[in-house]
Structure formats: structure tokens, C-alpha cells
Amino acid sequence: MFTSVLDRRIGGIIDRAFGGTAGQPSGGMARLGSSLSSPLPVDAFLRLVDPLWSSTTCRARVEHVQRETPDAVTIVLRPGRGWGRHRPGQWVALGVDIDGVRHRRPYSITSVPGAAGGRVSLTVQEVPGGAVSPFLVRRLEVGDIVHLDQPQGSFTLDHGDPQGLTGESPAAVPTLFVTGGSGITPVVGIIRSLTAGTVAEAGTTDRPSTIGVTSAGSPPLDAEPPPLDAVLLHHATSEERSLFTAELRAAALAHPGLRFELVITGSGPVPSELALTPERLDTLCPDWRDREIWTCGPEPLTAALQRAAAGCTRGLHFEEFQAAPRAVGVDVVSGRVRFARSGIEVQSDGTVPLLQLAEDAGLAPRHGCRMGICHTCVVPVTSGATVDLRDGHVRRDPGDFVQICVSAPCGDLEIDL
Amino acid sequence: MTSRASALATLNDERGPDADGTPVRSPGTRSGDSGVPPLRAVPQHPSGLDDDELAAFGAAMDRLREGILASRGREDAAYIHRVIDIQRRLEAGGRLALFAGVFPPAWVAGTAMLATAKILENMEIGHNVMHGQWDWMRDPEIHSSTWEWDNACPSEQWKHSHNDVHHTWTNVVGKDRDIGYGVLRIDERQPWSKAALGQPVYALVLALLFQWGVALHDVEVDEVLRGERSKEETRRKLGQIARKGGRQVLKDYVLFPALAGPFFGPVLAGNLAANLVRNLWSFTIIFCGHFPDGVAQFTTDDVEDETRAGWYARQVMGSANIEGSGLFHVLSGNLSHQIEHHLFPDLPSNRYGELASDVRAACERFGIPYNSKRLSKQFGSVLGRIARRALPG
Ligand SMILES: Cc1cc2nc3c(=O)[nH]c(=O)nc-3n(C[C@H](O)[C@H](O)[C@H](O)COP(=O)(O)OP(=O)(O)OC[C@H]3O[C@@H](n4cnc5c(N)ncnc54)[C@H](O)[C@@H]3O)c2cc1C
Ligand code: FES
């Protein structure tokens, strides 16, 4: 407690001295600081005092790792300076060093904005054989330092309009959430903020109270809970592996406007009587056509919903955790790829995304989601063609910016990396 | 003498050097070096190895490289993070101590810390990071594409003159601009003029101002004077140097002394001394890595149609190691393992030590001269050579 107060004091002083919080330092002191530390950024030295200090990227300390299911954990992070407030439903690219190598993967934020102590939580489900999630679930330790980008994504009830200028309070819109597996994470973040203050008060959650309870900027604890009209239809392979079950049941008890329905599908193919069809939606949520539908989960689930919910009148929103399988009919042309800035040349078989090729060659291109949604990774192509692995679209214009995470070279290529 | 076939067999199974350690062939058949005439009319590699032997040597080097790549990981990352952390603490501590520099012990301690920090930053960190030795970590802050070092020389120019020109054309007279840094005559094949008589003095001046010598290196002043470089390019490079060098001067000789107020004198003197120590040290290590007696210089004919294996062999012949303690190796940026660095410029420097014994064994087996001596021996030999080449011949 004391140290964190002290931290904030010192942080405040440093902020004032070096001009503001996130982003580029400004002001005379900042210029002096960076002249003194040149050629390194001031951060390099401030970090000797506070390892979370960074003015360019955001670093965070792992404060708590809580097991949710046999193969999922919630990671509670305390971000250092430079973390921008997120909107419920958004995700962040998390960077971790595994065996000395930096990996970044997107994870949805499950905590409410402005949680106590500025903490941020992510919930990670292990993908067996994966490079990152098994590490996060099994090996991450309290005290580890990780890297965060800024929160991103438009899977938010405010439709990317944080000021709420559309008039209608997001909570008041009748909503249906359809989730599967770890796809519940952005939705839990949304529901926690819709019900903020009341769930943790109910005392039925086993989560550290820092996650559910809000501080400044969120509805005060004693305020009337906003009107709420939401149905959550969650699919999990087993009760044991289902995330947040106890908390969501408790939230549904505490909120007449929230209904939580858990569907256990068993492992293996989904039984036909549980498959998402208009009839099944009619049974589970008769007024689904009048609800705004938000879905996040494995591709078969979101695809089934897309087919089933064609009659929805208020809009259907998706979040996918995994790049869609390579589109059939994509041109596969092998060739040489030259990374112009580094002069490195590699062979491409025409199926591996440029981001992967660059990383395998030891480069570290900027990127976020790795699945073509955030556009953090765009780089101009100097010469040659690329193919978008999602839809087979071939681009040939020199100077065209391509998303290297979902684009493979189509023959010989030179790119400004 | 062991037959080539058995040497190849030994190399191909992974057990390591020949049990009896007999060289495959005797060293010293470099053309122009001994009386042994080349047996064939086809141009021979300066190592004297024939194509098969060279290929086998190259394969052995490739295997060593693979071994490091396969085992590169967490401990190596921890090493560079630790060195960077120590370097920053030394720099911050040194600068703080120098503020109390009116007290002689504080001045000595502060200067020593700052000098060590600058040496570590330029050699074990900056030089090696810019080689891409740590790019595999994919840490954007410790990456060859982003690192700017604590030196007047802009990183971009260093990466060209050093990584590209010097490491490709190692010790090829007329190509490798590191041979004498464009001011000293190191090899008898470099033309002699009266100006060379002054070279012991030039060497001293170069050593004292080494970072500025390095900074101007990529401008290629001699070629500019001969009109072989475009004005625009030269202007761009000089602009870069002025900005980078200016920032360095501003920090060390204006801002930090000014911050000390009435005590600016000791701070200024400490910063000057630290830069000077770094200059002398890096000059010494770099010159000992390439110019002691016994290290070969090459001609452009030597490298015509050179294979990767031939390039490997030339790297060994064109470099020299300096023997010393673990701390000495770190402070020399592991350039004391110059041979291994030249063979594998992008492998993490902390692994050169373990590579050295394998490389040396392979060189002995193939009869490729492997030059490794104490600092005093190598440096004495460099000084002798600079003095000798001041005279014609
Ligand atoms: C916007 C967004 C938000 C996300 N939020 C979360 C979250 O809150 N919690 C969470 O656990 N994950 C989330 N993910 C998924 C996460 O980013 C990783 O993809 C996942 O953890 C697997 O990474 P990995 O390195 O372990 O596997 P990789 O080494 O990348 O992949 C290994 C194998 O698993 C397959 N694979 C990759 N991801 C998945 C997946 N999600 N399901 C099934 N197979 C997969 C790959 O195709 C590959 O064959 C999100 C992804 C996106 C794009
Ligand atoms: S990394 Fe997000 S679009 Fe490529």
C-alpha cells in the first residue's frame, strides 16, 4: 500500500518534470532530460528506479495469477505509465519474453475500466501446443514484467463512440451475447462494467475485489444500477472448463436484467440439438430478433450464428480469436523476399505470412492482433505482389501498404522492413 | 600425415577433433609468404587448402554455428539484459559521483565508472547489438534496427562501414577500409609515400580521438577528395555526424558540467577522461584484432569467386585473438575473440568463448593459422608493424 502511494507520488513528480504521462515527453525539462540521457531515452535510466517506467511502450508487472479452470488463468497486471483507459470489450497486444524471445498475442481485457490501482486483467485459455498461451497459463509468475500496447478493438457496446453521443445508454439496448470457450472474455469485461459495483458487492465472486470494483470514472457504488437487458448464451465443453460460471450466475441473480445460460457441448463435434439454428435461438431467447447480437468464440460457432441469426434486426457483431483458415483458391506462388531496410533475403513458399517470415529472419516488425484487424503491422511494399490469405485478394501496386500478418508474398517481393 | 579422407570422416561424425590432433596439412602455404609454389595453375585459396578441404572446414564452421543457434535462449537473453543493466547503473553512478568530483576519490571513482560504462556500451552492447547478435530476442529496444550507441559515429553509418564493408571484405587491401582506417599503412602492398613517415604520430592521434576517427570513417574522406563520392551523399553523412556528434558533445562537455554549477571543471575533466579512456581502449582492442604480425592481408584476386567456406577461412586468417580473463573479454566486447566474431558476427558475443576452443581445434586440424596471444604481445606487435610500415617496403 505504502509503496504504491509512494510510487504514485514519485510518478507524479516525474510526470510533471518530464511533461505529461503517455507518449512523447514534451517541455523544456523533457528536452533537457533526453539531451542528458542521449542517445538512450530517459526511460532507460528511470527504469533503474521503476522497472515499469516507459514513455514509448507500456510495461506492466504481473501482480496475481489466478487459476480459473484446469487450463485457464486470469492474469492481473499493474501497468506502468502510459496505459490508456480501455473500453469494455477491447483487447490488448500482450508481449512476453519466452526463452529470451519476445512474443505478442492479443487478449481481451476482462477487468472494468479504471479498476482499483489501475489494474488490468486478462484471462487466457491454453491452446495446446501454442507458443504463448501454455506459457501464460503454466509458467508466468508474479513479479514478471510484460509489455502492453494500447487497448484496441471495436467489439464495444458504445460502437466506438466512447462519449455515448448516440444518446442511448449501451446498457439499455436489449442485447444477446453468444460466446464459446475463451470467447467469453470480452463479454465478461462488458458485463462486469455494465453491472459494476454490484457484483463484487454481492460478495459471491471468487475474484480479487480489485477487478470488479471500480474507482474514479465509473458509476459510484451506491448509484442505481443502470437498467440492463442482456442475455448471455455461453458454450463450453464442460462445466469444469467453463470460465466465470460462478460469477456470472451470481451476477444474473443480482440483476433481473441479466440472464445467463450455460450450454455444455461436450468435447468433440457439437450435438445437432445444440447447434445454433433459428429454432434453437427461439427456444433460448425468444426475442432474439429484437436484440443487438454480439458473438465471440471459435469460428464454427460464430459462423453458425451468422447463418442462424440472419433475421436479426438490430445488428450482429463479431470478434474472432483466430485468423480464419486460409481461404481456398488463394494464389500460392513461391519466391524470394527481400526486407529492404535490413537487406535480409529469405525464401517464401507463398503460404507463410510476411510477419512470420520476418520474425523467422530475426526481424521484429510492429504488430498487434496478428490476424488482420488492427492495422498495426502495415508496411509499404516496394516491389512485387502480395496475396491476402483471408480472401485471396492479390495486390500488385508498388507502394501499397499491406497488413503483413495476413499477407503472403506472391512471387518475388521487396518490402520496406 | 592424416589423409584428407580421414579428416573428412572425423569432421563428419560429430565426435570432434582427430584423436591424435595431427594437422591435415602444414600451415604457411599462403602465396607470397613462403617459398612453396602453388602446385596448380588454378587460383588457390590463400589458406592453401584445396576445394574439398575448404568445403570440409566450411561445413565444420556451419555446424558450430548451428549448435549455437539451436541452444540460444533464455540464459543468453538474461546475459545481455544483465550487461545493459550494469552498464546503465555504472553510467548513472559515474555521473552522480562526478558531481562530487572536487573530492579526488569521487572524481577517480566517477571517471572510472563512466569510462567503464562507455566501454561496455560501445563494445559489448552497442557494437554487438548493431551486428544483430540480439535481434532474435525481438525486443525492439535491443535491436540492430533501433540501437543508437554512445559514440559520435551515427549507427547507420557504422552499420555500413563496419558490418557491411569491413566484415565482407575483411583485410582485403583496397577494399576493407578498416586497414589502417584510411590513415595508416599496415600492409606492404599499400603504396608508400613520404607522409607515411609520420604514422607513429598519426596512430597516436587516431587512438586519442578514436571515436571521431570512427565517426568520419564512412564519409571516406580520401575518396571524396578524389571526387569518387557524390557531394549530396557526403553532405548527408556529414550532417548526420554533426547532429550525432553535436549531441554527444552537448551532453558530455556542456550540459553535465553546467548542471554541476560551480563544480563544472571536475565534471568536464571527468567526462573528457572517460571518453579518452574509451578511445584508447577501443583503439587497442580493434587494432590488436586485425593488425598484429602473422595476420594476413589479402588481395582482390584472393577473394575472386570466394565460397562461403573460403570466406570463413579468410576470416580466421585475417583476425587475431587476445587472451585474458572473463572480465577482460566482457570489457573488450568479446572482440578479444575476434576470430570467432569474424566467423560468426551475428551470434551472441557471450558464446564466442565456448566457440573458441572448437574453432581453434578445427583450425589446427586443417592447418589454418590461428593467432591468439596475450594483449601485451599483440599490442607490441601492432606498434612494431605501424613503425615498420612507416618506411618503404
Ligand atoms: C482480438 C483477439 C482477442 C483475443 N482474446 C483472447 C482472450 O481473451 N483469451 C484467450 O485465451 N485468447 C484470446 N485470443 C487468442 C490469443 O491471442 C492467442 O491466439 C491464443 O492464446 C493462442 O496463442 P498461442 O501462441 O498459444 O498459439 P499459437 O502458437 O499462435 O498457435 C498454435 C496453434 O493453435 C491454433 N490456434 C491459435 N489460436 C487459437 C484459438 N484461439 N483457438 C484454437 N486454436 C488456436 C493455431 O492455428 C495454431 O495451429 C484473442 C485473439 C484475438 C485476435
Ligand atoms: S497485426 Fe493487426 S492487422 Fe496485422
Coordinates of C-alpha atoms in Angstrom, one line a residue, chain B:
Chain B
M1 CA 50.1 -37.0 -42.1
T2 CA 46.5 -37.9 -41.8
S3 CA 44.8 -38.4 -45.2
R4 CA 42.2 -35.9 -46.2
A5 CA 39.6 -38.7 -46.4
S6 CA 40.1 -39.5 -42.7
A7 CA 40.0 -35.8 -41.8
L8 CA 36.7 -35.5 -43.5
A9 CA 35.4 -38.6 -41.8
T10 CA 36.4 -37.1 -38.5
L11 CA 34.6 -33.9 -39.2
N12 CA 31.5 -35.7 -40.5
D13 CA 31.0 -37.6 -37.4
E14 CA 30.3 -35.3 -34.5
R15 CA 32.9 -36.6 -32.1
G16 CA 35.1 -33.7 -32.7
P17 CA 38.8 -33.3 -33.4
D18 CA 41.1 -36.0 -34.6
A19 CA 42.2 -38.2 -31.7
D20 CA 45.9 -37.5 -32.4
G21 CA 45.2 -33.9 -33.4
T22 CA 47.6 -34.2 -36.4
P23 CA 47.1 -31.2 -38.8
V24 CA 45.6 -32.1 -42.1
R25 CA 48.3 -30.1 -43.8
S26 CA 51.1 -27.8 -42.7
P27 CA 50.4 -24.1 -42.5
G28 CA 52.2 -21.4 -44.3
T29 CA 51.5 -22.1 -47.9
R30 CA 50.0 -18.7 -48.5
S31 CA 51.2 -17.4 -51.8
G32 CA 54.0 -14.9 -51.5
D33 CA 54.5 -15.9 -47.9
S34 CA 56.8 -18.9 -48.2
G35 CA 58.9 -20.5 -50.9
V36 CA 56.3 -23.2 -51.7
P37 CA 55.0 -22.6 -55.2
P38 CA 51.3 -23.3 -55.8
L39 CA 51.0 -26.8 -57.3
R40 CA 48.1 -25.9 -59.6
A41 CA 47.6 -23.2 -62.0
V42 CA 44.0 -22.5 -60.8
P43 CA 43.9 -19.7 -58.2
Q44 CA 44.3 -21.2 -54.8
H45 CA 42.7 -20.0 -51.6
P46 CA 45.2 -18.1 -49.6
S47 CA 44.8 -20.7 -46.8
G48 CA 46.4 -23.1 -49.1
L49 CA 43.5 -25.6 -48.7
D50 CA 42.1 -27.2 -51.8
D51 CA 38.5 -27.0 -52.6
D52 CA 37.5 -30.2 -50.7
E53 CA 39.4 -29.3 -47.6
L54 CA 37.9 -25.8 -47.7
A55 CA 34.4 -27.2 -48.0
A56 CA 35.0 -29.5 -45.1
F57 CA 36.3 -26.7 -43.0
G58 CA 33.3 -24.6 -44.0
A59 CA 30.9 -27.4 -43.1
A60 CA 32.6 -27.7 -39.7
M61 CA 32.1 -23.9 -39.1
D62 CA 28.5 -24.2 -40.2
R63 CA 27.9 -27.0 -37.7
L64 CA 29.4 -24.8 -34.9
R65 CA 27.0 -22.1 -35.9
E66 CA 24.0 -24.4 -35.9
G67 CA 24.9 -25.6 -32.5
I68 CA 24.8 -22.1 -31.1
L69 CA 21.6 -21.2 -32.9
A70 CA 19.9 -24.4 -31.5
S71 CA 20.9 -23.6 -27.9
R72 CA 20.4 -19.8 -28.0
G73 CA 17.7 -18.8 -25.5
R74 CA 16.8 -17.6 -22.0
E75 CA 20.3 -17.6 -20.5
D76 CA 21.7 -15.6 -23.4
A77 CA 18.9 -13.1 -23.1
A78 CA 19.5 -12.8 -19.3
Y79 CA 23.2 -12.1 -20.0
I80 CA 22.6 -9.1 -22.3
H81 CA 19.9 -7.8 -20.0
R82 CA 22.3 -8.0 -17.1
V83 CA 25.1 -6.3 -19.0
I84 CA 22.8 -3.5 -20.1
D85 CA 21.6 -3.1 -16.5
I86 CA 25.1 -2.9 -15.1
Q87 CA 26.2 -0.5 -17.8
R88 CA 23.3 1.9 -17.0
R89 CA 24.0 1.7 -13.3
L90 CA 27.7 2.4 -13.9
E91 CA 26.8 5.4 -16.1
A92 CA 24.3 6.9 -13.7
G93 CA 26.6 6.2 -10.7
G94 CA 29.6 7.6 -12.5
R95 CA 27.8 10.8 -13.4
L96 CA 26.5 11.2 -9.9
A97 CA 29.9 10.7 -8.4
L98 CA 31.5 13.2 -10.7
F99 CA 29.1 15.9 -9.3
A100 CA 31.2 15.4 -6.2
G101 CA 34.3 15.5 -8.3
V102 CA 36.0 18.2 -6.3
F103 CA 36.9 15.4 -3.9
P104 CA 39.6 13.4 -5.7
P105 CA 38.4 10.0 -4.7
A106 CA 34.9 10.8 -6.0
W107 CA 36.5 12.1 -9.2
V108 CA 38.5 9.0 -9.7
A109 CA 35.6 6.6 -8.9
G110 CA 33.2 8.6 -11.1
T111 CA 35.6 8.8 -14.1
A112 CA 36.4 5.1 -13.8
M113 CA 32.7 4.2 -13.7
L114 CA 31.8 6.4 -16.6
A115 CA 34.7 5.1 -18.6
T116 CA 33.7 1.5 -18.0
A117 CA 30.1 2.4 -18.8
K118 CA 31.2 3.9 -22.1
I119 CA 33.4 0.9 -22.9
L120 CA 30.7 -1.6 -22.2
E121 CA 28.1 0.4 -24.1
N122 CA 30.3 0.8 -27.2
M123 CA 31.8 -2.7 -27.3
E124 CA 29.9 -5.4 -25.5
I125 CA 26.5 -3.8 -26.1
G126 CA 26.4 -1.3 -29.0
H127 CA 28.8 -2.9 -31.4
N128 CA 27.2 -6.3 -30.9
V129 CA 23.6 -5.2 -30.9
M130 CA 24.2 -3.4 -34.1
H131 CA 25.6 -6.6 -35.6
G132 CA 22.1 -8.1 -35.0
Q133 CA 23.5 -10.5 -32.4
W134 CA 20.4 -10.0 -30.2
D135 CA 17.8 -9.4 -32.9
W136 CA 16.5 -12.9 -32.3
M137 CA 15.0 -11.7 -29.0
R138 CA 12.7 -9.5 -31.0
D139 CA 12.9 -6.9 -28.3
P140 CA 12.5 -3.6 -30.2
E141 CA 14.7 -1.8 -27.6
I142 CA 17.7 -4.2 -28.1
H143 CA 17.6 -4.4 -31.8
S144 CA 20.1 -3.6 -34.6
S145 CA 17.5 -1.6 -36.4
T146 CA 16.9 0.8 -33.5
W147 CA 20.1 0.9 -31.4
E148 CA 21.9 4.2 -31.3
W149 CA 25.2 4.0 -29.5
D150 CA 27.0 6.3 -27.1
N151 CA 29.5 7.4 -29.7
A152 CA 29.9 10.3 -32.1
C153 CA 29.5 7.9 -35.1
P154 CA 25.9 7.6 -36.2
S155 CA 24.7 4.0 -36.0
E156 CA 23.5 4.0 -39.6
Q157 CA 27.0 4.8 -40.9
W158 CA 28.7 2.4 -38.6
K159 CA 26.5 -0.4 -39.8
H160 CA 27.5 0.4 -43.3
S161 CA 31.3 0.9 -42.9
H162 CA 31.7 -1.9 -40.3
N163 CA 29.1 -4.6 -40.7
D164 CA 28.9 -4.3 -44.5
V165 CA 32.3 -3.2 -45.8
H166 CA 34.7 -4.4 -43.1
H167 CA 33.0 -7.8 -42.4
T168 CA 32.6 -8.6 -46.0
W169 CA 36.0 -7.5 -47.2
T170 CA 38.0 -8.3 -44.1
N171 CA 41.6 -7.4 -44.6
V172 CA 41.3 -7.2 -48.4
V173 CA 43.7 -4.4 -49.3
G174 CA 42.0 -1.7 -51.3
K175 CA 38.5 -2.9 -50.2
D176 CA 38.5 -3.1 -46.4
R177 CA 38.7 0.5 -45.2
D178 CA 39.5 -0.6 -41.7
I179 CA 43.0 -1.5 -42.8
G180 CA 44.8 1.5 -41.1
Y181 CA 41.5 3.4 -41.1
G182 CA 42.5 5.2 -44.2
V183 CA 45.4 7.0 -42.4
L184 CA 47.8 4.2 -41.5
R185 CA 49.9 2.0 -43.7
I186 CA 49.6 -1.5 -42.3
D187 CA 50.4 -3.8 -45.3
E188 CA 53.4 -3.6 -47.6
R189 CA 51.1 -3.7 -50.6
Q190 CA 49.6 -0.3 -49.6
P191 CA 51.6 2.3 -51.5
W192 CA 54.2 4.1 -49.6
S193 CA 54.7 7.9 -49.6
K194 CA 56.7 10.3 -47.5
A195 CA 53.6 11.1 -45.5
A196 CA 53.8 7.5 -44.1
L197 CA 56.9 8.6 -42.1
G198 CA 54.7 10.4 -39.7
Q199 CA 52.5 7.4 -39.0
P200 CA 53.5 6.7 -35.4
V201 CA 52.2 10.2 -34.6
Y202 CA 49.0 9.7 -36.7
A203 CA 48.4 6.4 -34.9
L204 CA 48.7 8.2 -31.5
V205 CA 46.3 11.0 -32.7
L206 CA 43.9 8.4 -34.1
A207 CA 43.9 6.5 -30.8
L208 CA 43.3 9.6 -28.7
L209 CA 40.4 10.8 -31.0
F210 CA 39.3 7.3 -32.0
Q211 CA 35.5 7.9 -31.8
W212 CA 35.9 10.9 -34.2
G213 CA 38.0 8.7 -36.5
V214 CA 35.3 6.1 -36.4
A215 CA 32.6 8.8 -37.0
L216 CA 34.3 10.2 -40.1
H217 CA 35.2 6.7 -41.3
D218 CA 32.1 6.2 -43.5
V219 CA 32.5 9.5 -45.2
E220 CA 35.6 8.1 -46.9
V221 CA 37.4 11.4 -47.0
D222 CA 40.1 10.2 -49.3
E223 CA 37.6 9.1 -51.9
V224 CA 35.7 12.4 -51.5
L225 CA 38.9 14.3 -52.2
R226 CA 39.4 12.1 -55.3
G227 CA 35.9 13.1 -56.4
E228 CA 34.7 9.5 -56.1
R229 CA 31.7 10.2 -53.8
S230 CA 28.7 12.3 -54.7
K231 CA 28.6 15.7 -52.9
E232 CA 25.0 15.1 -51.8
E233 CA 25.8 11.8 -50.1
T234 CA 28.8 13.3 -48.4
R235 CA 26.8 16.3 -47.3
R236 CA 24.1 14.0 -45.9
K237 CA 26.6 11.9 -44.0
L238 CA 28.4 14.9 -42.6
G239 CA 25.1 16.4 -41.5
Q240 CA 24.3 13.2 -39.6
I241 CA 27.7 13.2 -38.0
A242 CA 27.3 16.8 -37.0
R243 CA 24.0 16.1 -35.3
K244 CA 25.0 12.9 -33.6
G245 CA 28.4 14.2 -32.6
G246 CA 26.9 17.5 -31.5
R247 CA 24.5 15.7 -29.2
Q248 CA 27.4 13.8 -27.7
V249 CA 29.5 16.9 -27.2
L250 CA 26.5 18.8 -25.7
K251 CA 25.8 16.1 -23.2
D252 CA 29.4 15.4 -22.1
Y253 CA 31.0 18.8 -22.4
V254 CA 28.2 21.3 -21.8
L255 CA 25.1 20.0 -20.1
F256 CA 26.5 17.7 -17.4
P257 CA 29.3 20.2 -16.5
A258 CA 26.8 23.0 -16.4
L259 CA 24.5 21.0 -14.1
A260 CA 27.4 20.8 -11.6
G261 CA 27.3 24.6 -11.4
P262 CA 30.5 25.9 -9.7
F263 CA 32.0 22.4 -9.9
F264 CA 31.8 22.2 -13.7
G265 CA 35.5 21.8 -14.0
P266 CA 35.9 18.3 -12.4
V267 CA 32.8 17.1 -14.3
L268 CA 34.1 18.3 -17.6
A269 CA 37.5 16.8 -16.9
G270 CA 35.9 13.5 -15.8
N271 CA 33.9 13.3 -19.0
L272 CA 36.9 14.1 -21.1
A273 CA 38.9 11.5 -19.3
A274 CA 36.2 8.8 -19.7
N275 CA 35.9 9.4 -23.4
L276 CA 39.6 9.4 -23.7
V277 CA 40.0 6.1 -21.9
R278 CA 37.2 4.5 -24.0
N279 CA 39.0 5.8 -27.2
L280 CA 42.4 4.3 -26.2
W281 CA 40.9 1.0 -25.1
S282 CA 38.7 0.5 -28.2
F283 CA 41.6 1.5 -30.5
T284 CA 43.8 -1.0 -28.7
I285 CA 41.3 -3.9 -28.9
I286 CA 40.4 -3.2 -32.5
F287 CA 44.0 -2.9 -33.8
C288 CA 45.0 -6.0 -31.9
G289 CA 42.2 -7.9 -33.6
H290 CA 43.5 -7.3 -37.1
F291 CA 47.0 -5.9 -37.4
P292 CA 49.4 -8.0 -35.3
D293 CA 52.2 -9.8 -37.2
G294 CA 51.0 -13.1 -38.6
V295 CA 47.6 -11.8 -39.5
A296 CA 47.1 -12.0 -43.3
Q297 CA 46.1 -9.2 -45.6
F298 CA 44.6 -10.2 -48.9
T299 CA 44.3 -9.0 -52.5
T300 CA 41.1 -8.7 -54.5
D301 CA 42.4 -11.7 -56.6
D302 CA 42.4 -13.8 -53.4
V303 CA 38.7 -13.3 -52.9
E304 CA 37.5 -13.7 -56.5
D305 CA 34.8 -16.4 -56.7
E306 CA 35.2 -16.9 -53.0
T307 CA 32.9 -19.5 -51.5
R308 CA 31.3 -19.3 -48.1
A309 CA 33.9 -21.7 -46.8
G310 CA 36.7 -19.6 -48.3
W311 CA 35.2 -16.6 -46.6
Y312 CA 35.3 -18.5 -43.3
A313 CA 39.0 -19.4 -43.8
R314 CA 39.8 -15.8 -44.7
Q315 CA 38.1 -14.5 -41.5
V316 CA 40.3 -16.7 -39.4
M317 CA 43.5 -15.7 -41.2
G318 CA 42.6 -12.1 -41.1
S319 CA 41.9 -11.8 -37.4
A320 CA 43.7 -12.3 -34.1
N321 CA 42.5 -13.2 -30.7
I322 CA 43.7 -11.7 -27.4
E323 CA 43.9 -14.0 -24.4
G324 CA 42.7 -12.8 -21.0
S325 CA 40.3 -13.2 -18.1
G326 CA 36.5 -13.4 -18.3
L327 CA 36.2 -9.7 -17.3
F328 CA 38.7 -8.8 -19.9
H329 CA 36.7 -10.5 -22.6
V330 CA 33.5 -8.6 -21.5
L331 CA 35.3 -5.3 -21.4
S332 CA 36.6 -5.9 -24.9
G333 CA 33.1 -6.6 -26.1
N334 CA 34.3 -10.2 -26.7
L335 CA 36.3 -8.8 -29.6
S336 CA 39.2 -10.4 -27.9
H337 CA 37.6 -13.4 -29.6
Q338 CA 38.0 -11.5 -32.8
I339 CA 38.4 -14.7 -34.9
E340 CA 35.1 -16.1 -33.7
H341 CA 33.4 -12.7 -34.1
H342 CA 34.6 -12.6 -37.7
L343 CA 33.4 -16.1 -38.4
F344 CA 30.0 -15.6 -36.7
P345 CA 29.4 -11.8 -36.5
D346 CA 25.7 -12.2 -35.6
L347 CA 26.0 -14.9 -32.9
P348 CA 25.6 -13.6 -29.4
S349 CA 29.0 -12.4 -28.1
N350 CA 28.7 -14.3 -24.8
R351 CA 29.0 -17.5 -26.8
Y352 CA 32.3 -16.7 -28.5
G353 CA 34.4 -18.0 -25.6
E354 CA 32.9 -21.5 -25.9
L355 CA 33.2 -21.5 -29.7
A356 CA 36.9 -20.6 -29.5
S357 CA 38.2 -24.0 -28.4
D358 CA 36.2 -25.8 -31.2
V359 CA 37.3 -23.2 -33.8
R360 CA 40.9 -23.5 -32.7
A361 CA 40.8 -27.3 -32.8
A362 CA 39.4 -27.2 -36.3
C363 CA 42.0 -24.7 -37.5
E364 CA 44.8 -26.9 -36.1
R365 CA 43.3 -29.9 -37.9
F366 CA 43.2 -28.1 -41.2
G367 CA 46.4 -26.2 -40.8
I368 CA 44.8 -22.8 -40.8
P369 CA 46.9 -20.4 -38.7
Y370 CA 45.0 -19.4 -35.6
N371 CA 46.6 -16.3 -34.0
S372 CA 45.9 -16.0 -30.2
K373 CA 48.2 -14.2 -27.8
R374 CA 48.3 -12.0 -24.7
L375 CA 47.4 -8.4 -25.0
S376 CA 50.9 -7.2 -24.4
K377 CA 52.3 -9.4 -27.2
Q378 CA 49.6 -8.5 -29.7
F379 CA 49.8 -4.8 -29.0
G380 CA 53.6 -4.7 -29.1
S381 CA 53.4 -6.4 -32.5
V382 CA 50.9 -3.9 -33.8
L383 CA 53.1 -1.0 -32.7
G384 CA 56.1 -2.6 -34.4
R385 CA 54.1 -3.0 -37.6
I386 CA 53.0 0.6 -37.6
A387 CA 56.6 1.7 -37.2
R388 CA 57.9 -0.7 -39.8
R389 CA 55.4 0.3 -42.4
A390 CA 56.3 4.0 -41.9
L391 CA 59.3 3.1 -44.0
P392 CA 59.1 1.9 -47.6
G393 CA 58.6 -1.8 -48.1

